[in-house]
Tab-separated table of N, CA, C and O in Angstrom:
chain	number	residue	atom	x	y	z
A	1	MET	N	83.930	87.438	95.064
A	1	MET	CA	83.386	88.192	94.220
A	1	MET	C	82.422	89.245	95.004
A	1	MET	O	82.631	90.427	94.445
A	2	PRO	N	81.364	88.502	95.751
A	2	PRO	CA	80.560	89.706	96.564
A	2	PRO	C	81.445	90.456	97.301
A	2	PRO	O	80.833	91.605	97.307
A	3	SER	N	82.411	90.299	98.012
A	3	SER	CA	83.261	90.979	98.889
A	3	SER	C	83.807	92.110	98.218
A	3	SER	O	83.942	93.278	98.432
A	4	LEU	N	84.416	91.920	96.864
A	4	LEU	CA	85.123	92.779	96.215
A	4	LEU	C	84.017	94.005	95.663
A	4	LEU	O	84.182	94.969	95.625
A	5	LEU	N	82.651	93.357	95.466
A	5	LEU	CA	81.784	94.199	94.883
A	5	LEU	C	81.328	95.308	95.941
A	5	LEU	O	81.066	96.756	96.009
A	6	PHE	N	81.245	94.950	97.553
A	6	PHE	CA	81.050	95.668	98.328
A	6	PHE	C	82.126	96.655	98.736
A	6	PHE	O	81.935	97.990	99.100
A	7	LEU	N	83.407	96.140	98.552
A	7	LEU	CA	84.592	96.807	98.906
A	7	LEU	C	84.597	98.119	97.786
A	7	LEU	O	84.652	99.178	98.174
A	8	PHE	N	84.380	97.694	96.459
A	8	PHE	CA	84.260	98.754	95.597
A	8	PHE	C	83.006	99.762	95.449
A	8	PHE	O	83.502	100.835	95.648
A	9	ALA	N	81.978	99.175	95.979
A	9	ALA	CA	80.780	99.953	96.169
A	9	ALA	C	80.900	101.043	97.520
A	9	ALA	O	80.381	102.075	97.442
A	10	PHE	N	81.369	100.715	98.397
A	10	PHE	CA	81.672	101.298	99.781
A	10	PHE	C	82.761	102.036	100.114
A	10	PHE	O	82.931	102.541	101.352
A	11	THR	N	83.775	101.680	99.434
A	11	THR	CA	85.013	102.252	99.670
A	11	THR	C	85.642	102.842	98.413
A	11	THR	O	85.787	104.291	98.376
A	12	TYR	N	85.829	102.521	97.310
A	12	TYR	CA	86.549	102.960	95.908
A	12	TYR	C	85.462	103.956	95.277
A	12	TYR	O	86.094	104.892	95.064
A	13	LEU	N	84.378	103.440	95.402
A	13	LEU	CA	83.298	104.538	94.535
A	13	LEU	C	83.263	105.563	95.172
A	13	LEU	O	83.235	106.833	94.603
A	14	PRO	N	82.723	105.485	96.472
A	14	PRO	CA	82.610	107.083	97.284
A	14	PRO	C	84.090	107.909	97.152
A	14	PRO	O	83.780	109.023	96.988
A	15	PHE	N	84.970	107.248	97.172
A	15	PHE	CA	86.404	108.193	97.157
A	15	PHE	C	86.533	108.507	95.947
A	15	PHE	O	86.579	109.980	95.873
A	16	GLY	N	86.099	108.042	94.882
A	16	GLY	CA	86.376	108.547	93.436
A	16	GLY	C	85.514	109.776	93.273
A	16	GLY	O	85.559	110.602	92.676
A	17	VAL	N	84.227	109.468	93.759
A	17	VAL	CA	83.167	110.375	93.709
A	17	VAL	C	83.573	111.799	94.461
A	17	VAL	O	83.562	112.931	94.018
A	18	ALA	N	84.064	111.786	95.686
A	18	ALA	CA	84.328	112.727	96.319
A	18	ALA	C	85.708	113.481	95.683
A	18	ALA	O	85.671	114.687	95.667
A	19	PHE	N	86.496	112.599	95.009
A	19	PHE	CA	87.584	113.387	94.355
A	19	PHE	C	87.090	114.200	93.274
A	19	PHE	O	87.797	115.331	92.929
A	20	VAL	N	86.094	113.461	92.459
A	20	VAL	CA	85.924	114.490	91.398
A	20	VAL	C	84.988	115.482	91.975
A	20	VAL	O	85.150	116.613	91.097
A	21	ASP	N	84.159	115.443	92.974
A	21	ASP	CA	83.434	116.602	93.300
A	21	ASP	C	84.447	117.701	93.768
A	21	ASP	O	84.243	118.834	93.691
A	22	SER	N	85.581	117.368	94.503
A	22	SER	CA	86.434	118.285	94.844
A	22	SER	C	87.294	118.999	93.841
A	22	SER	O	87.700	120.356	94.109
A	23	LEU	N	87.057	118.782	92.723
A	23	LEU	CA	87.649	119.448	91.523
A	23	LEU	C	86.578	120.680	91.102
A	23	LEU	O	86.863	121.358	89.840
A	24	TYR	N	85.291	120.583	91.541
A	24	TYR	CA	84.400	121.636	91.269
A	24	TYR	C	83.980	122.520	92.356
A	24	TYR	O	84.278	122.329	93.514
A	25	GLU	N	83.835	123.541	92.144
A	25	GLU	CA	83.033	124.548	93.080
A	25	GLU	C	81.624	124.820	92.825
A	25	GLU	O	81.010	124.858	91.900
A	26	PHE	N	80.886	124.401	93.729
A	26	PHE	CA	79.253	124.317	93.944
A	26	PHE	C	78.593	125.326	94.186
A	26	PHE	O	78.893	125.793	95.499
A	27	ARG	N	77.926	126.171	93.304
A	27	ARG	CA	77.511	127.542	93.897
A	27	ARG	C	75.973	127.113	94.374
A	27	ARG	O	75.499	127.532	95.159
A	28	ASN	N	75.219	126.639	93.497
A	28	ASN	CA	73.980	126.224	93.641
A	28	ASN	C	73.666	124.758	93.314
A	28	ASN	O	73.463	124.684	92.015
A	29	VAL	N	73.496	123.910	94.261
A	29	VAL	CA	73.277	122.464	93.599
A	29	VAL	C	72.085	122.415	92.934
A	29	VAL	O	71.939	121.294	92.062
A	30	THR	N	71.151	122.863	93.678
A	30	THR	CA	69.689	122.774	93.208
A	30	THR	C	69.525	122.916	91.493
A	30	THR	O	68.960	122.567	90.947
A	31	LEU	N	70.184	124.211	91.435
A	31	LEU	CA	70.101	124.825	90.149
A	31	LEU	C	71.230	124.171	89.097
A	31	LEU	O	71.403	124.409	87.630
A	32	GLY	N	72.279	123.430	89.650
A	32	GLY	CA	73.000	122.848	88.828
A	32	GLY	C	74.168	123.810	88.596
A	32	GLY	O	75.030	123.584	87.500
A	33	GLN	N	74.485	124.729	89.140
A	33	GLN	CA	75.624	125.838	88.960
A	33	GLN	C	76.762	124.977	89.317
A	33	GLN	O	76.832	125.493	90.653
A	34	GLU	N	77.842	124.741	88.909
A	34	GLU	CA	78.809	124.119	89.355
A	34	GLU	C	79.968	124.761	88.118
A	34	GLU	O	79.676	124.649	87.157
A	35	TYR	N	81.040	124.825	88.829
A	35	TYR	CA	82.084	125.382	88.071
A	35	TYR	C	83.402	124.386	88.229
A	35	TYR	O	83.886	124.211	89.477
A	36	PHE	N	84.035	124.095	87.447
A	36	PHE	CA	85.260	123.166	87.249
A	36	PHE	C	86.489	124.277	87.912
A	36	PHE	O	86.630	125.036	87.004
A	37	VAL	N	87.125	124.046	88.774
A	37	VAL	CA	88.280	124.878	89.334
A	37	VAL	C	89.463	123.916	89.331
A	37	VAL	O	90.403	124.723	89.745
A	38	GLY	N	89.268	122.744	88.970
A	38	GLY	CA	90.526	121.910	88.971
A	38	GLY	C	91.149	121.614	90.565
A	38	GLY	O	90.494	121.486	91.430
A	39	PHE	N	92.639	121.788	90.494
A	39	PHE	CA	93.306	121.752	91.882
A	39	PHE	C	93.469	123.028	92.499
A	39	PHE	O	94.158	123.045	93.598
A	40	SER	N	92.606	123.965	92.188
A	40	SER	CA	92.546	125.543	93.056
A	40	SER	C	92.111	125.297	94.430
A	40	SER	O	92.555	125.714	95.223
A	41	ASN	N	91.217	124.197	94.521
A	41	ASN	CA	90.590	123.841	95.859
A	41	ASN	C	91.870	123.333	96.929
A	41	ASN	O	91.795	123.716	97.763
A	42	TYR	N	92.599	122.471	96.157
A	42	TYR	CA	93.694	121.772	97.064
A	42	TYR	C	94.665	122.867	97.243
A	42	TYR	O	95.204	122.934	98.375
A	43	GLN	N	95.021	123.884	96.283
A	43	GLN	CA	96.049	124.894	96.379
A	43	GLN	C	95.474	125.642	97.655
A	43	GLN	O	96.302	126.120	98.514
A	44	ARG	N	94.337	126.045	97.953
A	44	ARG	CA	93.742	126.958	98.567
A	44	ARG	C	93.901	126.170	99.925
A	44	ARG	O	94.263	126.894	101.067
A	45	LEU	N	93.301	124.860	99.802
A	45	LEU	CA	93.500	123.896	101.479
A	45	LEU	C	94.964	124.017	102.085
A	45	LEU	O	95.055	124.229	103.130
A	46	PHE	N	96.002	123.749	101.134
A	46	PHE	CA	97.351	123.498	101.451
A	46	PHE	C	97.750	124.711	102.093
A	46	PHE	O	98.903	124.993	102.926
A	47	ASN	N	97.445	126.217	101.434
A	47	ASN	CA	97.598	127.296	102.058
A	47	ASN	C	97.046	127.701	103.046
A	47	ASN	O	97.610	129.090	103.701
A	48	ASP	N	96.030	126.927	103.517
A	48	ASP	CA	95.332	127.521	104.815
A	48	ASP	C	96.202	127.340	106.208
A	48	ASP	O	96.301	126.291	106.357
A	49	PRO	N	96.434	128.408	106.997
A	49	PRO	CA	97.086	128.271	108.115
A	49	PRO	C	96.350	126.998	109.158
A	49	PRO	O	96.864	126.369	109.832
A	50	THR	N	95.228	127.102	109.142
A	50	THR	CA	94.275	126.364	109.992
A	50	THR	C	94.480	124.974	109.511
A	50	THR	O	94.509	124.057	110.540
A	51	PHE	N	94.490	124.726	108.158
A	51	PHE	CA	94.511	123.193	108.006
A	51	PHE	C	96.186	122.866	108.032
A	51	PHE	O	96.073	121.441	108.513
A	52	GLN	N	97.100	123.651	107.962
A	52	GLN	CA	98.473	123.097	108.225
A	52	GLN	C	98.820	122.986	109.604
A	52	GLN	O	99.321	122.070	110.295
A	53	LYS	N	97.845	123.823	110.609
A	53	LYS	CA	97.751	123.376	112.034
A	53	LYS	C	97.246	122.160	112.258
A	53	LYS	O	97.742	121.321	113.206
A	54	ALA	N	96.046	121.783	111.950
A	54	ALA	CA	95.291	120.813	111.975
A	54	ALA	C	96.119	119.387	111.762
A	54	ALA	O	96.538	118.366	112.122
A	55	VAL	N	97.049	119.318	110.316
A	55	VAL	CA	97.836	118.429	110.008
A	55	VAL	C	99.077	118.072	111.276
A	55	VAL	O	99.462	117.137	111.404
A	56	ILE	N	99.582	119.141	111.508
A	56	ILE	CA	100.611	119.202	112.546
A	56	ILE	C	100.093	118.389	113.772
A	56	ILE	O	101.024	117.535	114.345
A	57	ASN	N	98.849	119.065	114.205
A	57	ASN	CA	98.362	118.465	115.514
A	57	ASN	C	98.118	116.817	115.247
A	57	ASN	O	98.333	115.962	116.290
A	58	ASN	N	97.899	116.363	114.058
A	58	ASN	CA	97.336	115.231	113.744
A	58	ASN	C	98.590	114.418	113.729
A	58	ASN	O	98.806	113.174	114.411
A	59	VAL	N	99.659	114.637	113.359
A	59	VAL	CA	100.817	114.120	113.127
A	59	VAL	C	101.278	114.043	114.429
A	59	VAL	O	101.888	112.895	114.958
A	60	VAL	N	101.294	114.999	115.374
A	60	VAL	CA	101.903	114.803	116.855
A	60	VAL	C	101.044	113.827	117.761
A	60	VAL	O	101.740	112.949	118.424
A	61	LEU	N	99.974	113.847	117.491
A	61	LEU	CA	98.906	112.843	117.918
A	61	LEU	C	99.424	111.551	117.767
A	61	LEU	O	99.452	110.312	118.432
A	62	ILE	N	99.552	111.179	116.247
A	62	ILE	CA	99.868	109.937	115.668
A	62	ILE	C	101.329	109.495	116.449
A	62	ILE	O	101.545	108.244	116.989
A	63	VAL	N	102.259	110.248	116.304
A	63	VAL	CA	103.607	110.024	117.016
A	63	VAL	C	103.492	109.701	118.227
A	63	VAL	O	104.460	108.849	118.961
A	64	LEU	N	102.822	110.298	119.151
A	64	LEU	CA	102.772	109.874	120.620
A	64	LEU	C	102.031	108.872	120.895
A	64	LEU	O	101.979	108.063	121.965
A	65	THR	N	100.702	108.611	120.250
A	65	THR	CA	99.835	107.595	120.812
A	65	THR	C	100.227	106.272	120.275
A	65	THR	O	99.884	105.428	120.955
A	66	VAL	N	100.456	106.271	118.638
A	66	VAL	CA	100.913	104.733	118.178
A	66	VAL	C	101.858	103.939	119.226
A	66	VAL	O	101.639	102.820	119.386
A	67	PRO	N	102.914	104.943	119.052
A	67	PRO	CA	103.996	103.892	119.890
A	67	PRO	C	103.859	103.593	121.613
A	67	PRO	O	103.891	102.426	121.853
A	68	ALA	N	103.049	104.355	122.070
A	68	ALA	CA	102.502	104.124	123.334
A	68	ALA	C	101.560	103.216	123.338
A	68	ALA	O	101.641	102.147	124.323
A	69	SER	N	100.732	102.856	122.509
A	69	SER	CA	99.536	102.044	122.566
A	69	SER	C	100.321	100.807	122.229
A	69	SER	O	99.934	99.696	122.594
A	70	LEU	N	100.987	100.648	121.266
A	70	LEU	CA	101.694	99.463	120.856
A	70	LEU	C	102.662	98.959	122.161
A	70	LEU	O	102.745	97.774	122.301
A	71	LEU	N	103.253	99.840	122.732
A	71	LEU	CA	104.162	99.244	123.761
A	71	LEU	C	103.144	98.773	124.931
A	71	LEU	O	103.600	97.805	125.670
A	72	LEU	N	102.172	99.550	125.251
A	72	LEU	CA	101.241	98.997	126.427
A	72	LEU	C	100.602	97.738	125.972
A	72	LEU	O	100.647	96.640	126.688
A	73	ALA	N	100.183	97.553	124.545
A	73	ALA	CA	99.756	96.233	124.299
A	73	ALA	C	100.706	95.085	124.390
A	73	ALA	O	100.413	93.942	124.782
A	74	LEU	N	102.262	95.284	124.092
A	74	LEU	CA	103.092	94.312	123.990
A	74	LEU	C	103.321	94.052	125.488
A	74	LEU	O	103.551	92.890	125.897
A	75	VAL	N	103.431	95.300	126.604
A	75	VAL	CA	103.623	94.796	128.098
A	75	VAL	C	102.146	93.854	128.326
A	75	VAL	O	102.510	92.822	129.303
A	76	LEU	N	101.148	94.291	128.212
A	76	LEU	CA	100.040	93.360	128.526
A	76	LEU	C	100.022	92.088	127.902
A	76	LEU	O	99.657	90.895	128.651
A	77	ALA	N	100.507	91.811	126.745
A	77	ALA	CA	100.628	90.679	126.055
A	77	ALA	C	101.730	89.693	126.751
A	77	ALA	O	101.431	88.512	127.005
A	78	ILE	N	102.972	90.610	127.168
A	78	ILE	CA	103.803	89.484	127.735
A	78	ILE	C	103.303	89.185	129.333
A	78	ILE	O	103.646	88.042	129.948
A	79	ALA	N	102.864	90.142	129.725
A	79	ALA	CA	102.045	89.729	131.298
A	79	ALA	C	101.326	88.585	131.077
A	79	ALA	O	101.038	88.013	132.094
A	80	LEU	N	100.364	88.297	130.076
A	80	LEU	CA	99.280	87.294	129.953
A	80	LEU	C	100.250	86.187	129.802
A	80	LEU	O	99.572	85.093	130.179
A	81	THR	N	101.184	85.996	128.991
A	81	THR	CA	101.929	84.727	128.886
A	81	THR	C	102.745	84.579	130.150
A	81	THR	O	102.837	83.714	130.292
């Protein structure tokens, strides 16, 4: 139970708070000026060419590095045996 409490407190709760915050546009946090914009922040994000390029770069990086690191780890493990 304590580990589930820590998992919730440090993983799920921040994720939920960040998601709810992403549905608002904050003009002035100190004055409490926040406007509910729903998923329009996500719509703007996915239509941003810089974000699309970043996603493509990350996918390329994953496709190139994960198989190479797994292959290298396998070769080293076989060499050690």
